[in-house]
CSV table of C-alpha atoms in Angstrom, one decimal:
chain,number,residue,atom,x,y,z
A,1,UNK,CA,0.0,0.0,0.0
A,2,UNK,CA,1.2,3.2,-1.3
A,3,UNK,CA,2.1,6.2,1.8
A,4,UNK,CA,-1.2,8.4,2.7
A,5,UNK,CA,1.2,11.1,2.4
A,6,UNK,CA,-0.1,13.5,-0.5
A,7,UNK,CA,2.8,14.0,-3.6
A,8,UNK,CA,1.1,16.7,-5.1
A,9,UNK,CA,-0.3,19.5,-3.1
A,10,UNK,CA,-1.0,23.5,-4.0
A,11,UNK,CA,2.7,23.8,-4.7
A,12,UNK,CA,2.3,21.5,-8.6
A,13,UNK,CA,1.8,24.9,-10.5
A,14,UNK,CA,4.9,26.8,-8.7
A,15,UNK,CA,7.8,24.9,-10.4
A,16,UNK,CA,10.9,26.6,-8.1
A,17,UNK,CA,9.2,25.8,-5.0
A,18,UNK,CA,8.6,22.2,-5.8
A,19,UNK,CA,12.0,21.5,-6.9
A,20,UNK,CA,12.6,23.2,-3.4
A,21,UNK,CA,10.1,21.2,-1.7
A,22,UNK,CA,10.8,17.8,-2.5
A,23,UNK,CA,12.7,15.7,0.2
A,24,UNK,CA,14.6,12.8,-0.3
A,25,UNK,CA,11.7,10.8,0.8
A,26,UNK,CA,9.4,12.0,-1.7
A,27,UNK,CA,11.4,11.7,-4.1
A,28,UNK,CA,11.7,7.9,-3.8
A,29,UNK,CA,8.1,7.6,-3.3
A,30,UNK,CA,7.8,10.0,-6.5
A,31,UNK,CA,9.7,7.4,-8.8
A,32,UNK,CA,8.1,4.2,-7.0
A,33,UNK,CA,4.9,5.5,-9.1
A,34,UNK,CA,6.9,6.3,-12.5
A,35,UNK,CA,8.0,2.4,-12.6
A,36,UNK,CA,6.5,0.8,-15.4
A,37,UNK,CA,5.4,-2.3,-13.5
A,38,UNK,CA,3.2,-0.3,-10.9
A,39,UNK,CA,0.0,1.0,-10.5
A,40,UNK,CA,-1.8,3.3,-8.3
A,41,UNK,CA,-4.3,1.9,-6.2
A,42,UNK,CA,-7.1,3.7,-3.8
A,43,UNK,CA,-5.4,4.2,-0.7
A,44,UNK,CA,-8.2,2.4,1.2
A,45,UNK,CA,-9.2,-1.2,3.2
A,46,UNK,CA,-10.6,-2.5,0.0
A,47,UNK,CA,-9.5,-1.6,-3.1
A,48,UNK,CA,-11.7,-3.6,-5.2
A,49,UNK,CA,-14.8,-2.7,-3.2
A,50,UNK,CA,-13.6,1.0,-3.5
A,51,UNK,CA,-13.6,0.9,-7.6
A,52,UNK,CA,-17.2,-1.6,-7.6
A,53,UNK,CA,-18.7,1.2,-5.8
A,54,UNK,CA,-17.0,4.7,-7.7
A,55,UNK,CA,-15.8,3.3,-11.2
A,56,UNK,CA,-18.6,0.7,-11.9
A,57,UNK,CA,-20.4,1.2,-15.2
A,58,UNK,CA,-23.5,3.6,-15.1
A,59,UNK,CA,-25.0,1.3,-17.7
A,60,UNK,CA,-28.0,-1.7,-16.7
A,61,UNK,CA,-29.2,-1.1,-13.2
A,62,UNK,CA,-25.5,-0.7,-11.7
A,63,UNK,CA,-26.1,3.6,-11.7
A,64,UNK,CA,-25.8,4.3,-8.3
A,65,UNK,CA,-24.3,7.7,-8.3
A,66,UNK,CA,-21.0,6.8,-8.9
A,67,UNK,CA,-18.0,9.3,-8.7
A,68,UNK,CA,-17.4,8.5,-12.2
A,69,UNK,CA,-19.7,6.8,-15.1
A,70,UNK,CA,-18.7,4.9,-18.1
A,71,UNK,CA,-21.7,6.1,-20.1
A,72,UNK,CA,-20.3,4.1,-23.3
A,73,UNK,CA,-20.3,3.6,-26.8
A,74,UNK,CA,-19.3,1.7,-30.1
A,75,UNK,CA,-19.7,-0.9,-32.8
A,76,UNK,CA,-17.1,-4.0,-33.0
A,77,UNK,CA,-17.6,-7.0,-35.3
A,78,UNK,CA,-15.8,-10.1,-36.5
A,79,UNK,CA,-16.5,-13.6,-37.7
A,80,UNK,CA,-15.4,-16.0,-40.1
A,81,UNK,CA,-15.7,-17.1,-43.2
A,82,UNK,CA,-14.1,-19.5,-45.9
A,83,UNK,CA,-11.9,-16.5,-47.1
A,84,UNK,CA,-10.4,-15.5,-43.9
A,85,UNK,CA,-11.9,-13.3,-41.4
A,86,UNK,CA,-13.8,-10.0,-41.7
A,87,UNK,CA,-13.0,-7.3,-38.4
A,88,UNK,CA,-15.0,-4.4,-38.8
A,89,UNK,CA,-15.4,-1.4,-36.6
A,90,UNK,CA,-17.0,2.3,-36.1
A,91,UNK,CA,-14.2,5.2,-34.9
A,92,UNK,CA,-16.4,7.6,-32.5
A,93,UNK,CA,-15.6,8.0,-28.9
A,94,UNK,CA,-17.8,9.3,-26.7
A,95,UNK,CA,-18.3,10.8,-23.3
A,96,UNK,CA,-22.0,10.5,-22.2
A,97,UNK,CA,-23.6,12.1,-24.5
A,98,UNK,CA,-20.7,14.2,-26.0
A,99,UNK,CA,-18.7,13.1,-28.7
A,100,UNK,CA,-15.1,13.3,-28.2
A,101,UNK,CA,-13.5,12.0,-31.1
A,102,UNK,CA,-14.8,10.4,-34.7
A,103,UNK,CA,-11.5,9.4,-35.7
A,104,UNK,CA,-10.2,6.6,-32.6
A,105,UNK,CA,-8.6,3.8,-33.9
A,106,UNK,CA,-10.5,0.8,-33.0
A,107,UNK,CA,-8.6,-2.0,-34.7
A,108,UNK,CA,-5.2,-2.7,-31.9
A,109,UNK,CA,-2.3,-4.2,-34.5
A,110,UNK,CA,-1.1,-6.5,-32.1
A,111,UNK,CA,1.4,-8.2,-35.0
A,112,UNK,CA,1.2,-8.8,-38.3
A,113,UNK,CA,-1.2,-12.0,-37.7
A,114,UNK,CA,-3.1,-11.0,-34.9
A,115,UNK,CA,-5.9,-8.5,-34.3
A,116,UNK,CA,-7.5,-7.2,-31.3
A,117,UNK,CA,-10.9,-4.8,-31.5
A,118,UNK,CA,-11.5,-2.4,-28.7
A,119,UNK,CA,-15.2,-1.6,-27.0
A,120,UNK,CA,-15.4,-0.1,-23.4
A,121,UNK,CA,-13.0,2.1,-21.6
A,122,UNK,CA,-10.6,3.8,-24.2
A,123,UNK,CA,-7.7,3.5,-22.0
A,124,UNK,CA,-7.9,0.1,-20.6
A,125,UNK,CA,-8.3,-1.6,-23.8
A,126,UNK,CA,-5.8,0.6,-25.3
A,127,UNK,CA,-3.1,-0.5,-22.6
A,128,UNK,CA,-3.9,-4.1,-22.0
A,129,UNK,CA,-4.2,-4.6,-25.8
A,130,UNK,CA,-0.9,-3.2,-26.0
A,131,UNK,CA,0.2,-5.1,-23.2
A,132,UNK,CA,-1.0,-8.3,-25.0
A,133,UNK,CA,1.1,-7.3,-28.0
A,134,UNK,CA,4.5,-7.2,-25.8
A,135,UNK,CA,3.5,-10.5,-23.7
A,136,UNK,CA,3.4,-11.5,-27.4
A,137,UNK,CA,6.3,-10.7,-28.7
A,138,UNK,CA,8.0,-12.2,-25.7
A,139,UNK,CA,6.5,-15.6,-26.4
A,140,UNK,CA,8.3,-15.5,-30.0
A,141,UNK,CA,11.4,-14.9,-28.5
A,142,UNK,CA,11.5,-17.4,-26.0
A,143,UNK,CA,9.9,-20.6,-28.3
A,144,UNK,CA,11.4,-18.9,-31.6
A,145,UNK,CA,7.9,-19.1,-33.0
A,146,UNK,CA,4.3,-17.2,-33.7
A,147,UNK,CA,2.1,-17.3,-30.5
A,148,UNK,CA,-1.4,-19.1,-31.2
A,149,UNK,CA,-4.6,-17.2,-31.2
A,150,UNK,CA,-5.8,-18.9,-28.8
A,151,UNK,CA,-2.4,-18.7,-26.2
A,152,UNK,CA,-2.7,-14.9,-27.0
A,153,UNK,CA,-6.4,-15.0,-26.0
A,154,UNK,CA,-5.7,-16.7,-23.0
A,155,UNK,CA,-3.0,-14.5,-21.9
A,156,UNK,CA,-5.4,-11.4,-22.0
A,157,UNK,CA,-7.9,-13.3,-20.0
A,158,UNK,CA,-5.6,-14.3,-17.5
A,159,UNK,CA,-4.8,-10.7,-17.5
A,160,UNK,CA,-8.3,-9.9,-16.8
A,161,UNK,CA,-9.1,-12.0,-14.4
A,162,UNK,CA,-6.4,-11.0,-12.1
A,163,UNK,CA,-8.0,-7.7,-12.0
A,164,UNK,CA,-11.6,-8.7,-11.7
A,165,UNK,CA,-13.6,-6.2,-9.7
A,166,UNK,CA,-11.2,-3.4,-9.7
A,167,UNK,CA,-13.4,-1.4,-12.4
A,168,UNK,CA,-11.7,-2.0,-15.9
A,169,UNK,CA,-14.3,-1.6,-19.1
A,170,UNK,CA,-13.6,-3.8,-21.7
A,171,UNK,CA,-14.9,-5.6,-24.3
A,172,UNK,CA,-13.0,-6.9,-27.0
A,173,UNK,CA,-12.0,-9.5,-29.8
A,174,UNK,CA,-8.6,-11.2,-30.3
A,175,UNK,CA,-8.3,-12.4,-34.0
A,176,UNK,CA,-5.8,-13.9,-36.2
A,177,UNK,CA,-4.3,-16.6,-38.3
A,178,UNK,CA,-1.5,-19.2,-36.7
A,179,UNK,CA,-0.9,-22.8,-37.8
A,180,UNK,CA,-4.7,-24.5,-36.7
A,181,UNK,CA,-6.1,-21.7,-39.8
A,182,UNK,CA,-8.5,-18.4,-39.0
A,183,UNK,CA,-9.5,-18.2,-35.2
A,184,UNK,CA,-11.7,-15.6,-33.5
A,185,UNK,CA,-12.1,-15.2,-29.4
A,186,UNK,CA,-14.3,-13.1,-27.4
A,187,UNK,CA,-12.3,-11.5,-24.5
A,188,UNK,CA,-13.8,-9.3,-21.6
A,189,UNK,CA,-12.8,-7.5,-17.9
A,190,UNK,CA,-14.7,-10.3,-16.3
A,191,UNK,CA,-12.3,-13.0,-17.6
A,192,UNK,CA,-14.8,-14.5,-19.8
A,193,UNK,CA,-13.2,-16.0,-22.9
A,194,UNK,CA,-15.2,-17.2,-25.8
A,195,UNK,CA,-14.2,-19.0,-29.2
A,196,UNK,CA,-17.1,-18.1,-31.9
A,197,UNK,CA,-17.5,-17.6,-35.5
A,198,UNK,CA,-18.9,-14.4,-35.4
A,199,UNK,CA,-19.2,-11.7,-32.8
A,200,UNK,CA,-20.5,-8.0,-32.3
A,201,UNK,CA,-19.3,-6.1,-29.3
A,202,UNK,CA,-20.5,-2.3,-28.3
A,203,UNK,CA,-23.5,-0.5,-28.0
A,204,UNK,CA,-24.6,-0.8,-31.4
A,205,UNK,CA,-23.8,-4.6,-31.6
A,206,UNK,CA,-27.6,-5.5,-31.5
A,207,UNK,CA,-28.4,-3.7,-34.9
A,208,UNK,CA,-25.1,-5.0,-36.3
A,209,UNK,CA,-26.1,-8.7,-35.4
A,210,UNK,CA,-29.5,-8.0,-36.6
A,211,UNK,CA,-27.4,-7.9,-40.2
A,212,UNK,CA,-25.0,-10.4,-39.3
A,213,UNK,CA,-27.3,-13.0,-38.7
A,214,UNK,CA,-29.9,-12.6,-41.7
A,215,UNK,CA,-27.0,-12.0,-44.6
A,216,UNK,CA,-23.9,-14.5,-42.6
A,217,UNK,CA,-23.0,-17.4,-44.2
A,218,UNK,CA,-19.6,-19.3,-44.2
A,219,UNK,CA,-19.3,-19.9,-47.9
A,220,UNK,CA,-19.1,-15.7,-48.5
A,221,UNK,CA,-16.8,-14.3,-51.1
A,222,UNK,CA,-14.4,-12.0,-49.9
A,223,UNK,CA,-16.3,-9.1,-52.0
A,224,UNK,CA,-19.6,-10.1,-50.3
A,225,UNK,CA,-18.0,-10.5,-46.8
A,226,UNK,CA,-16.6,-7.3,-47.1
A,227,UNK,CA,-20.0,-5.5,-47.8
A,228,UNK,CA,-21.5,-7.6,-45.4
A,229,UNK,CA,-18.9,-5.8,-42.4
A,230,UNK,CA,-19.7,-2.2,-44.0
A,231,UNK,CA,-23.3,-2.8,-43.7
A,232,UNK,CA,-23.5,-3.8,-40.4
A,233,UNK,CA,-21.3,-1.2,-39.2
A,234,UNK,CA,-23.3,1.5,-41.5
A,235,UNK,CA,-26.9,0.0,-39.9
A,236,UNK,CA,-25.8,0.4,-36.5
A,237,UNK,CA,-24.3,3.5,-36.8
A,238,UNK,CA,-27.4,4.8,-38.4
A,239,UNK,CA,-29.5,3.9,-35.3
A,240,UNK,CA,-26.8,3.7,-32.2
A,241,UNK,CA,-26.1,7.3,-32.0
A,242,UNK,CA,-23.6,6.4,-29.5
A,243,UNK,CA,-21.5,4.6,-32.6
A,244,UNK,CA,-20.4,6.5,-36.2
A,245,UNK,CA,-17.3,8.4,-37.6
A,246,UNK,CA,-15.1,5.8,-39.8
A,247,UNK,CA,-15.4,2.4,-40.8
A,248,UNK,CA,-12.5,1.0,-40.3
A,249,UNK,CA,-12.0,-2.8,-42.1
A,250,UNK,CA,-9.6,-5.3,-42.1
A,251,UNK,CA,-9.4,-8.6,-43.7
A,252,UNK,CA,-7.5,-11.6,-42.3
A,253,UNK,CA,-5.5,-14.6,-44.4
A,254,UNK,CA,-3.0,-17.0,-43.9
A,255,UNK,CA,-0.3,-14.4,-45.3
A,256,UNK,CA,-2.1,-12.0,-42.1
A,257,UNK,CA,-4.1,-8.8,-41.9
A,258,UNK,CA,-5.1,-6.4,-44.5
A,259,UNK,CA,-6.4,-2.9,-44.5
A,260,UNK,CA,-9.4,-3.1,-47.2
A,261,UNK,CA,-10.8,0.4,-46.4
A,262,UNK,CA,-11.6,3.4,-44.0
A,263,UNK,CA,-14.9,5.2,-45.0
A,264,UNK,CA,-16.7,7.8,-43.3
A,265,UNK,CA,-20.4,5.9,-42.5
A,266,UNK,CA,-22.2,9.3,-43.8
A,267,UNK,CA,-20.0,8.5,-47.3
A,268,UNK,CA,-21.5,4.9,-46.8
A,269,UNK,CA,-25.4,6.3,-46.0
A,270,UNK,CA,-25.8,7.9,-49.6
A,271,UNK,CA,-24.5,4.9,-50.9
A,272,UNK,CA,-26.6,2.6,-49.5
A,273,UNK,CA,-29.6,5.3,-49.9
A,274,UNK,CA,-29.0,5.4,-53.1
A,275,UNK,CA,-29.0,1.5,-54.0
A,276,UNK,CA,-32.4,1.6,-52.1
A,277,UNK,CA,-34.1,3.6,-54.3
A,278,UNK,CA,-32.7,2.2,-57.4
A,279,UNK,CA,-34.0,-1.3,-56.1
A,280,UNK,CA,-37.1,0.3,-55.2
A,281,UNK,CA,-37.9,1.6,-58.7
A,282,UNK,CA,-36.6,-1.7,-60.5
């Protein structure tokens, strides 16, 4: 447990007097919290309660006036097919109901043959994603060969589960190609770890499945599992407000990922508008 002694007082914004201020002591406790390996926890009994209580998400019935609420939102999607596999995702962030950003990159490039999608907190799938990609890399080292999809799946849910209940927001997919063929896994801050065909994660997942599942089929060509990941993406866009920006979309093979495209879903709502009505009047 880190000192109850506070680093950071009035003094942060006058620079000469906190160069002054520092003792030696605080200056060891200073770089104890710069070390890579160590985080900051509530200095409190129960840690894990603590977070439960302030940082839970302020989605469902678990809005209990937290300090701070993960009001949420995006579109993730992947599944498989006899080409490969499809990932497609939306780019807006939001904050509540504010939009923060329209152009966050979804899509984690964890190496060339693995994927990883982000939905949830930003910052926690972000850095355990990232995480994932050095535990990674460290495994090809060590066995001087690729790390399976389903060993780097596992590793992030290990991950999780260690710190279940301390209030981390993530949803996400780990995706590649390694010598069994095209494998997809469902991996979230509960621990849970699922191997699937096809999954949609975020806010807007329940339009995107509602496309998925009428138009999925394994025996797709790549041209019509492509269109198949920008529709759902453009549908539940269109009705998750919480969800839009760019459509990002990779394509995975045995030779590894692909960028295919990155289009803004408005580009994609005239298109599709546009095909309507000429299949309207024919």
């Amino acid at each position: 447990m880190m000192s109850s002694a506070p680093l950071i007082d009035s003094a942060i914004l006058d620079l000469g007097h906190r160069k002054d201020a520092y003792s030696g002591e605080e200056i060891s406790n200073h770089n104890a919290f710069a070390e890579a390996t160590s985080f900051d926890l509530p200095n409190v009994p129960d840690p894990a309660l603590f977070c439960r209580s302030n940082f839970a998400s302020a989605c469902g019935n678990q809005d209990s006036g937290q300090v701070v609420k993960f009001a949420k939102g995006t579109t993730t999607l992947a599944f498989k097919f006899q080409g490969g596999i499809i990932v497609s995702v939306d780019s807006r962030s939001t904050m509540g109901n504010y939009i923060a950003s329209q152009t966050v990159k979804k899509v984690i490039e964890i190496n060339p043959f693995l994927l990883g999608t982000m939905a949830g907190g930003a910052a926690d799938c972000s850095f355990w994603e990232r995480n994932l990609g050095m535990q990674c890399r460290l495994y090809e080292l060590r066995n001087k060969k690729r790390i399976s999809v389903a060993a780097a799946s596992k590793l992030l849910a290990n991950t999780m589960n260690s710190y279940r209940g301390y209030g981390l927001s993530m949803g996400t997919m780990v995706t590649g190609w390694d010598e069994t063929g095209p494998q997809l896994y469902y991996v979230d801050n509960d621990g849970t770890r699922l191997h699937g065909n096809l999954f949609s994660v975020g806010s807007g997942s329940t339009y995107a499945y509602g496309i998925l599942d009428t138009h999925y089929r394994n025996d797709l060509t790549v041209e019509e599992a492509i269109d198949l990941g920008k529709r759902a993406i453009y549908h539940a866009t269109h009705r998750d407000a919480a969800s839009g920006g760019i459509n990002n979309l990779y394509h995975v093979t045995k030779d590894g990922w692909k960028k295919i495209h990155a289009i803004d879903v408005n580009d994609m709502h005239y298109e599709f508008a546009e095909e309507k009505k000429t299949s309207m009047s024919s």
